[in-house]
């Protein structure tokens, strides 16, 4: 286990606190062995770090807590080496940490991902201007990304005014750089579509009214990334007051159920069929290849029933079946942004939109493809 922490520290040197803690664990077998109690497939340094973060959020009196900006504030964190205090805390509370590691899984609901979700949503709906959207997220956790239209998302372009998507007056603000050759233009020409229905699907959805579950989501965030925890808290407050419906279920087996939940009321209210946008963001990476293909098959079935369906994906390379081959640089990116579209029940050519930082620090867009020709009108059967 110690070598896992060494690799994490080497790859995340920009994280001052977590890199130093991980280097300490890499040299300490007694602390590292706690990770041996994780569930199969969960024995990752981020789970160990989340368990400790959860502990200091619950117990701000422990020695390690003073090193966490999420506990004491960024301006109050001392200068020096956190490892002695961290080691003392870990060994003094080893049983609590061991239980958390054995029973929990990492479950990140990163609000900063709204940077690439809004950019992708604007592109996904560009060929259906004015059509309201039903948004369904698979692997939704607490459903924070289902509220992207209620946040202020700023796409920062060097030398230009930022492109603002969503609610410009929102108390939840995400900022990320817009790079690459593609551009969205001004919000007036590329607004977000109106979201008239939403639902989330997760194996273990999080109720934000549950303080323990809500704190664990926060604990899974990296506390020394400026603004990340604060943005989560603001979004959790907003979404907790007006939550989206969340279903417990499998993202493949139960996708039809999630679409029905979101679309049913929207159809009743709008009196017509909405554009269904199904979002996956770092969810398919935990799904077997065969199940990914089955998800595409089921979305095609939904499209035959509802007409207009778009699968907006933000996943590691190779996770989404049926996409065109990426460029060499796109294949090396951590997150590939893409769409598969069904219009009038028939699938159009899939499209790679670009790449993104997994937490939304930047998004790089390809130039927009020309809009496809509308489907030919169907002749109703008679007799």
Tab-separated table of C-alpha atoms in Angstrom, residues 223-373:
chain	number	residue	atom	x	y	z
A	223	UNK	CA	-9.322	20.695	0.879
A	224	UNK	CA	-6.252	22.517	-0.396
A	225	UNK	CA	-7.724	23.345	-3.812
A	226	UNK	CA	-8.851	26.969	-3.314
A	227	UNK	CA	-12.599	27.503	-3.437
A	228	UNK	CA	-13.540	23.866	-3.983
A	229	UNK	CA	-15.036	23.151	-0.564
A	230	UNK	CA	-16.697	26.571	-0.368
A	231	UNK	CA	-18.347	26.055	-3.764
A	232	UNK	CA	-19.628	22.647	-2.664
A	233	UNK	CA	-21.135	24.111	0.496
A	234	UNK	CA	-22.915	26.874	-1.450
A	235	UNK	CA	-24.287	24.401	-4.002
A	236	UNK	CA	-25.381	21.931	-1.323
A	237	UNK	CA	-27.259	24.723	0.437
A	238	UNK	CA	-29.025	25.751	-2.771
A	239	UNK	CA	-29.843	22.261	-3.998
A	240	UNK	CA	-30.820	21.069	-0.526
A	241	UNK	CA	-33.539	23.723	-0.447
A	242	UNK	CA	-34.927	22.625	-3.849
A	243	UNK	CA	-33.670	19.097	-4.530
A	244	UNK	CA	-34.053	17.222	-7.789
A	245	UNK	CA	-35.663	13.766	-7.593
A	246	UNK	CA	-33.033	11.061	-7.133
A	247	UNK	CA	-33.578	7.367	-7.752
A	248	UNK	CA	-31.662	4.482	-6.253
A	249	UNK	CA	-30.715	2.059	-8.988
A	250	UNK	CA	-28.289	0.815	-11.602
A	251	UNK	CA	-27.344	3.369	-14.257
A	252	UNK	CA	-27.935	0.835	-17.040
A	253	UNK	CA	-30.848	-1.254	-15.796
A	254	UNK	CA	-32.824	1.684	-14.474
A	255	UNK	CA	-32.087	4.417	-17.017
A	256	UNK	CA	-35.589	4.125	-18.485
A	257	UNK	CA	-37.078	4.690	-15.051
A	258	UNK	CA	-34.973	7.820	-14.515
A	259	UNK	CA	-35.974	9.261	-17.897
A	260	UNK	CA	-39.638	8.544	-17.233
A	261	UNK	CA	-39.425	10.324	-13.878
A	262	UNK	CA	-37.892	13.469	-15.367
A	263	UNK	CA	-39.871	13.545	-18.602
A	264	UNK	CA	-43.329	12.643	-17.288
A	265	UNK	CA	-44.082	15.925	-15.567
A	266	UNK	CA	-42.328	17.953	-18.265
A	267	UNK	CA	-44.490	16.418	-20.983
A	268	UNK	CA	-47.604	17.077	-18.931
A	269	UNK	CA	-46.629	20.704	-18.295
A	270	UNK	CA	-45.280	21.567	-21.740
A	271	UNK	CA	-47.769	19.568	-23.754
A	272	UNK	CA	-45.072	18.150	-26.036
A	273	UNK	CA	-42.023	15.963	-26.156
A	274	UNK	CA	-38.884	17.538	-24.653
A	275	UNK	CA	-35.280	16.976	-25.649
A	276	UNK	CA	-33.880	14.371	-23.242
A	277	UNK	CA	-30.211	14.960	-22.331
A	278	UNK	CA	-28.604	12.101	-20.416
A	279	UNK	CA	-25.394	13.108	-18.651
A	280	UNK	CA	-22.575	10.857	-17.470
A	281	UNK	CA	-19.545	12.480	-15.866
A	282	UNK	CA	-16.851	10.166	-14.544
A	283	UNK	CA	-19.462	7.452	-14.004
A	284	UNK	CA	-18.791	5.006	-16.853
A	285	UNK	CA	-15.196	4.560	-15.751
A	286	UNK	CA	-16.622	2.267	-13.024
A	287	UNK	CA	-18.788	0.277	-15.477
A	288	UNK	CA	-17.707	-2.802	-17.451
A	289	UNK	CA	-17.353	-2.477	-21.238
A	290	UNK	CA	-20.321	-4.709	-21.985
A	291	UNK	CA	-22.569	-2.654	-19.738
A	292	UNK	CA	-21.496	0.538	-21.512
A	293	UNK	CA	-22.661	-0.915	-24.828
A	294	UNK	CA	-25.926	-1.963	-23.195
A	295	UNK	CA	-26.475	1.600	-21.953
A	296	UNK	CA	-26.190	2.903	-25.522
A	297	UNK	CA	-28.687	0.283	-26.666
A	298	UNK	CA	-31.167	1.330	-23.993
A	299	UNK	CA	-30.799	5.016	-24.848
A	300	UNK	CA	-31.565	4.144	-28.465
A	301	UNK	CA	-34.739	2.469	-27.231
A	302	UNK	CA	-35.664	5.591	-25.236
A	303	UNK	CA	-35.118	7.651	-28.388
A	304	UNK	CA	-37.485	5.456	-30.384
A	305	UNK	CA	-40.154	6.277	-27.820
A	306	UNK	CA	-39.401	9.949	-27.150
A	307	UNK	CA	-37.747	11.128	-30.370
A	308	UNK	CA	-34.918	13.473	-29.379
A	309	UNK	CA	-32.271	12.096	-27.016
A	310	UNK	CA	-28.666	13.193	-26.477
A	311	UNK	CA	-26.062	11.356	-24.449
A	312	UNK	CA	-23.638	14.003	-23.161
A	313	UNK	CA	-20.562	12.262	-21.756
A	314	UNK	CA	-17.511	13.516	-19.907
A	315	UNK	CA	-15.471	10.398	-19.274
A	316	UNK	CA	-11.880	9.129	-19.477
A	317	UNK	CA	-10.801	8.120	-23.005
A	318	UNK	CA	-12.230	4.820	-24.203
A	319	UNK	CA	-15.140	4.682	-21.766
A	320	UNK	CA	-17.952	5.636	-24.161
A	321	UNK	CA	-18.667	3.178	-26.986
A	322	UNK	CA	-19.360	4.300	-30.524
A	323	UNK	CA	-17.349	7.533	-30.542
A	324	UNK	CA	-14.984	8.518	-33.363
A	325	UNK	CA	-11.261	8.058	-32.750
A	326	UNK	CA	-9.742	10.921	-30.775
A	327	UNK	CA	-6.606	12.770	-31.793
A	328	UNK	CA	-3.394	11.774	-30.043
A	329	UNK	CA	-3.662	14.659	-27.577
A	330	UNK	CA	-7.341	13.908	-26.876
A	331	UNK	CA	-6.507	10.251	-26.227
A	332	UNK	CA	-4.025	11.375	-23.562
A	333	UNK	CA	-6.480	13.725	-21.842
A	334	UNK	CA	-8.102	12.776	-18.552
A	335	UNK	CA	-11.629	13.701	-19.676
A	336	UNK	CA	-13.145	13.505	-23.157
A	337	UNK	CA	-16.320	15.508	-23.814
A	338	UNK	CA	-18.620	13.976	-26.455
A	339	UNK	CA	-22.206	13.528	-27.602
A	340	UNK	CA	-24.219	10.749	-29.175
A	341	UNK	CA	-27.478	12.066	-30.606
A	342	UNK	CA	-30.742	10.450	-31.607
A	343	UNK	CA	-33.138	12.650	-33.580
A	344	UNK	CA	-36.636	11.482	-34.514
A	345	UNK	CA	-35.581	8.147	-33.028
A	346	UNK	CA	-32.576	7.682	-35.332
A	347	UNK	CA	-28.954	8.026	-34.298
A	348	UNK	CA	-26.859	10.745	-35.935
A	349	UNK	CA	-23.093	10.663	-36.282
A	350	UNK	CA	-21.462	10.892	-32.830
A	351	UNK	CA	-19.292	13.924	-32.144
A	352	UNK	CA	-16.232	14.600	-30.020
A	353	UNK	CA	-16.642	18.060	-28.503
A	354	UNK	CA	-13.217	18.347	-26.878
A	355	UNK	CA	-11.427	17.606	-23.636
A	356	UNK	CA	-11.497	18.925	-20.084
A	357	UNK	CA	-9.794	18.903	-16.730
A	358	UNK	CA	-11.655	16.321	-14.601
A	359	UNK	CA	-12.567	18.933	-11.973
A	360	UNK	CA	-13.418	21.700	-14.443
A	361	UNK	CA	-10.312	23.886	-14.251
A	362	UNK	CA	-10.395	24.158	-18.054
A	363	UNK	CA	-12.273	22.923	-21.092
A	364	UNK	CA	-10.855	22.709	-24.609
A	365	UNK	CA	-13.444	22.662	-27.384
A	366	UNK	CA	-13.167	21.580	-30.987
A	367	UNK	CA	-14.699	23.817	-33.597
A	368	UNK	CA	-18.424	23.172	-33.766
A	369	UNK	CA	-19.504	20.751	-36.469
A	370	UNK	CA	-22.032	22.139	-38.972
A	371	UNK	CA	-25.585	21.390	-37.858
A	372	UNK	CA	-26.973	18.196	-39.391
A	373	UNK	CA	-29.801	18.358	-41.868
